[in-house]
XYZ file of C-alpha atoms in Angstrom:
341
model
C 164.965 87.565 209.114
C 163.272 87.025 205.626
C 165.056 84.704 203.147
C 167.345 86.115 200.412
C 165.777 88.822 198.095
C 164.888 87.742 194.707
C 166.065 89.146 191.769
C 164.023 90.302 188.766
C 164.706 89.407 184.922
C 165.409 92.968 183.672
C 161.784 93.378 181.975
C 159.687 96.192 183.275
C 157.330 95.532 185.776
C 158.242 91.671 186.363
C 160.093 89.852 188.733
C 160.648 85.773 189.049
C 159.359 85.169 192.804
C 156.549 87.618 192.355
C 153.616 86.367 194.627
C 150.546 85.304 192.946
C 147.993 88.055 192.827
C 150.522 90.689 193.233
C 149.757 93.671 191.081
C 152.035 94.257 188.516
C 154.421 97.546 188.940
C 155.102 99.523 185.510
C 156.373 102.654 184.443
C 153.501 104.923 183.194
C 155.564 108.082 182.425
C 158.952 109.095 182.244
C 159.798 113.005 183.026
C 162.721 114.312 181.506
C 163.297 117.134 183.924
C 166.926 117.963 183.515
C 167.279 117.412 187.297
C 170.938 117.483 188.695
C 171.057 114.877 191.569
C 167.463 115.295 192.859
C 167.374 113.991 196.706
C 163.905 114.436 197.892
C 160.354 115.566 197.046
C 157.072 116.734 198.426
C 153.712 117.341 196.823
C 151.661 120.523 197.546
C 148.030 120.390 198.197
C 147.690 121.280 194.445
C 149.878 118.409 192.997
C 152.515 120.217 192.342
C 156.026 118.298 193.078
C 158.679 120.251 194.860
C 162.219 118.668 194.373
C 165.532 119.420 196.232
C 168.489 119.228 194.398
C 171.991 118.094 196.495
C 174.598 119.812 194.670
C 172.732 122.682 192.995
C 170.899 123.728 196.286
C 168.024 124.501 194.195
C 164.346 123.780 194.829
C 162.445 123.045 191.858
C 158.695 123.106 191.113
C 157.153 120.325 188.789
C 154.044 121.009 187.046
C 152.362 119.810 183.777
C 155.724 117.616 183.222
C 157.857 120.896 183.289
C 160.640 121.613 185.979
C 160.885 125.326 187.129
C 163.649 126.497 189.327
C 161.957 128.208 192.573
C 165.331 129.293 193.921
C 168.360 128.616 195.621
C 168.631 127.810 199.501
C 171.267 129.907 201.031
C 173.912 128.613 203.324
C 174.209 125.125 201.559
C 177.755 123.686 201.337
C 177.775 120.572 198.941
C 180.171 117.965 199.309
C 180.273 114.172 198.828
C 177.095 113.164 199.969
C 176.135 116.402 201.666
C 174.188 119.437 200.422
C 170.530 120.409 199.996
C 168.753 117.137 200.966
C 165.447 115.962 202.706
C 162.404 118.187 202.103
C 158.701 117.944 204.584
C 155.840 119.910 204.387
C 154.389 121.212 207.608
C 151.311 119.185 208.481
C 149.664 122.845 208.575
C 150.740 124.001 205.330
C 147.383 125.306 204.218
C 147.826 127.729 207.179
C 151.868 128.248 207.715
C 152.953 127.495 204.252
C 156.180 126.277 205.790
C 158.445 123.860 203.799
C 161.251 122.119 206.009
C 164.730 121.471 204.453
C 167.754 119.151 205.927
C 170.714 120.824 204.562
C 174.711 120.641 205.098
C 176.084 124.020 206.077
C 179.733 125.151 206.647
C 179.937 123.568 210.307
C 177.203 120.860 210.411
C 173.943 119.481 208.949
C 170.751 121.337 210.069
C 167.172 121.828 209.634
C 165.589 124.883 208.306
C 162.054 126.158 207.424
C 160.794 128.690 204.932
C 157.767 129.867 203.447
C 156.402 128.713 200.170
C 153.747 130.986 199.026
C 151.905 131.765 196.031
C 152.667 134.281 193.496
C 150.211 136.433 191.207
C 150.891 133.874 188.512
C 150.294 130.994 190.645
C 153.967 130.014 190.691
C 155.095 129.233 194.444
C 157.768 131.446 196.085
C 160.178 130.846 198.443
C 160.951 132.859 201.469
C 164.338 133.174 203.644
C 165.310 129.714 205.651
C 164.982 130.002 209.397
C 167.240 127.551 211.196
C 164.986 125.586 213.538
C 167.806 122.591 214.660
C 171.523 122.770 214.049
C 174.692 120.957 215.393
C 174.252 117.573 213.308
C 177.614 116.332 212.710
C 178.754 116.510 208.820
C 181.391 114.518 206.901
C 181.898 113.702 203.058
C 179.647 110.471 203.620
C 176.941 109.406 206.202
C 175.165 112.644 206.507
C 171.625 110.973 206.825
C 169.160 113.643 205.619
C 165.708 112.365 205.621
C 163.146 114.340 207.260
C 159.547 113.475 207.642
C 156.533 114.541 209.831
C 154.861 111.688 211.371
C 151.145 110.817 212.322
C 151.812 112.655 215.483
C 152.717 115.688 213.991
C 156.236 115.858 215.058
C 159.165 116.120 212.659
C 161.405 113.075 212.392
C 164.672 113.501 211.539
C 167.336 110.467 210.141
C 170.928 111.324 210.649
C 174.179 109.677 209.908
C 177.276 108.797 212.215
C 179.214 111.268 210.041
C 182.075 109.018 210.351
C 182.044 109.430 214.068
C 181.693 105.980 215.232
C 181.657 106.896 218.996
C 178.340 108.985 218.393
C 175.534 106.246 217.483
C 175.805 104.478 220.872
C 175.759 108.113 222.769
C 172.317 108.881 223.468
C 173.396 112.566 224.029
C 175.097 112.860 220.758
C 173.189 113.955 217.228
C 174.997 111.445 215.110
C 173.308 108.048 213.988
C 169.941 108.813 215.084
C 166.488 109.203 214.217
C 165.530 112.680 216.133
C 161.839 113.566 217.022
C 161.239 117.448 217.115
C 158.470 119.954 217.700
C 157.807 121.789 214.340
C 159.661 124.683 215.769
C 162.572 122.484 216.427
C 162.348 121.753 220.262
C 162.889 118.027 221.585
C 159.413 116.693 221.248
C 157.622 115.840 224.339
C 157.780 112.216 225.431
C 161.126 111.496 223.791
C 162.670 108.377 225.577
C 165.958 110.326 226.473
C 164.639 113.570 227.675
C 166.192 115.244 224.531
C 165.546 115.291 220.539
C 166.902 111.415 220.239
C 164.019 108.788 219.449
C 166.330 105.926 218.457
C 170.013 105.220 218.288
C 172.703 102.969 217.136
C 172.076 103.918 213.326
C 174.628 104.325 210.862
C 173.034 106.353 208.124
C 169.420 106.615 208.107
C 167.918 107.174 204.438
C 164.263 106.569 204.470
C 161.353 107.262 206.805
C 157.594 105.973 206.466
C 154.460 105.188 208.457
C 152.492 101.986 207.906
C 148.590 102.082 207.950
C 148.932 101.140 211.652
C 151.258 104.185 212.554
C 154.667 102.082 212.998
C 157.629 103.880 211.832
C 159.872 102.096 209.468
C 163.551 103.433 207.952
C 165.804 102.133 205.429
C 169.428 102.331 206.300
C 172.943 101.910 204.651
C 174.985 98.960 205.829
C 178.735 99.102 205.443
C 179.633 96.668 202.796
C 177.109 94.238 204.290
C 173.570 94.297 205.828
C 171.647 97.050 204.449
C 168.371 97.083 206.568
C 164.917 97.828 206.790
C 164.090 98.651 210.359
C 160.807 98.763 212.406
C 161.544 101.688 214.701
C 160.663 101.850 218.389
C 161.374 104.729 220.944
C 164.425 104.229 222.729
C 165.814 101.246 220.673
C 169.010 100.511 220.135
C 169.788 99.189 216.347
C 173.536 98.323 217.008
C 175.673 100.380 214.957
C 178.838 100.064 215.285
C 178.566 97.214 217.469
C 176.258 94.927 215.217
C 174.669 95.222 212.046
C 171.706 93.277 210.489
C 170.002 90.751 212.799
C 172.649 89.096 214.855
C 169.837 88.261 217.890
C 172.349 90.340 220.318
C 170.740 91.302 223.730
C 170.563 94.944 223.998
C 170.033 95.496 220.137
C 167.218 95.658 217.919
C 167.371 93.184 214.812
C 166.465 94.644 211.648
C 163.111 93.324 210.300
C 165.011 92.820 206.653
C 168.445 92.606 205.754
C 170.170 92.827 202.225
C 173.600 90.790 203.014
C 175.274 92.326 200.223
C 175.117 96.174 199.626
C 175.307 95.550 195.860
C 171.660 94.373 195.841
C 170.350 97.603 197.759
C 171.841 100.659 199.332
C 168.561 101.428 200.230
C 167.378 105.151 199.980
C 163.642 106.959 200.023
C 161.088 104.787 201.317
C 157.087 105.004 200.968
C 154.470 102.600 202.276
C 151.167 101.692 200.845
C 148.597 98.990 201.368
C 150.888 97.093 203.487
C 153.899 96.932 201.021
C 157.217 99.181 201.705
C 158.857 100.310 198.541
C 162.449 101.359 198.512
C 164.667 103.189 195.986
C 167.931 101.274 195.634
C 171.391 103.262 194.900
C 173.952 100.729 194.479
C 171.434 98.124 193.744
C 169.690 100.208 191.031
C 166.154 98.887 191.295
C 162.997 99.301 193.138
C 162.562 97.023 195.911
C 158.763 95.989 197.095
C 158.653 94.397 200.335
C 155.478 93.037 201.979
C 154.682 94.021 205.397
C 152.594 91.928 207.624
C 151.953 93.504 210.960
C 155.619 94.137 212.570
C 157.171 91.531 210.008
C 158.358 92.281 206.770
C 158.378 89.436 203.864
C 160.626 88.619 200.913
C 161.388 91.692 198.695
C 160.813 91.653 195.164
C 163.137 93.615 192.683
C 161.933 95.593 189.807
C 163.680 97.612 186.966
C 167.107 96.367 187.839
C 169.899 98.432 185.952
C 167.340 99.922 183.838
C 167.001 103.475 185.352
C 170.361 103.773 187.388
C 170.239 104.797 190.909
C 166.981 105.158 192.648
C 167.145 107.916 195.142
C 163.651 108.634 196.389
C 160.098 106.942 196.346
C 157.396 109.444 196.774
C 153.573 108.934 196.839
C 151.758 111.417 194.955
C 148.198 112.613 196.029
C 146.554 110.972 192.721
C 147.675 107.609 194.602
C 150.893 107.182 191.767
C 154.380 106.416 193.313
C 157.073 108.942 191.708
C 161.023 107.690 191.361
C 163.643 109.759 191.401
C 166.980 108.852 189.949
C 170.602 110.012 190.503
C 173.610 110.105 188.414
C 171.831 109.800 184.885
C 173.397 113.284 183.957
C 170.907 114.802 183.769
C 168.300 112.833 186.369
C 164.606 112.357 185.682
C 161.367 111.323 187.344
C 159.469 108.046 186.671
C 156.096 107.793 187.538
C 154.490 104.356 188.208
C 151.168 103.290 186.881
C 148.572 103.636 189.730
C 148.437 100.658 192.283
C 145.048 99.068 192.988
């Protein structure tokens, strides 16, 4: 496990302990979009950002620095940490125009898909949602919610334990897992347990991203200790609720990076670019940059601590810039970082 995280000085784009030669991370633009608890964003091929709002169940499009509501997703039952959560674009979006969403419904968490087509004025229009996977346990907390298509064309789904502590260690339960699905919702071929489960022993998965070698990484909330950045292996057990962090216990996969105190992190959205993982921190109210060296994670460096509130998601735009979504700023906004070299 790497040494304790470095903390920054509060100056935008600077942090003590920054490695020599590391490029500066600076805010290029703030978009005051009047958002209400945005949770996830994806980018259409034309550069339009599509954002989910957890509590309103609205999908909003951002073009030319302005947000427009595309519509409200029916069937969403917000409450606590549940609501309209993760978004993902179909790998074949140019042909099928599918937008996938993870949402909290009346009785469960589920994944739906809907078409996102163009109108005569060029504005995207939402179709009616179709449920492709259901039955993920729900609760006021620990609902998971991040979804993302992998390089293999399958949909990966991060779930939480939904306060059902018996589920993460059960390979036949859906809580506390990373799931791997075919685009239509069936378990992907080659899954290690012959069902939808790809990895188990998770508490509350919040971020999914792949590095340049196709390795899957995930960010995860700890209880009051041991927030984690994990390298995900098929069939591996990440320990919850038996262990947290990196205790080197037989049968459990150690986290590659551990934040001993959740005051510093509570990591949410995750993006990887040029051998660096970028994680938004909720309770920690900062952006973490973590160097990756193959299968290992180096010492994290914090940026913007306490300056912009809770950072929910980090998204790589088609132009190479990173976007950050805030939470709890009433209203929330997006930050765009200067392009990284």
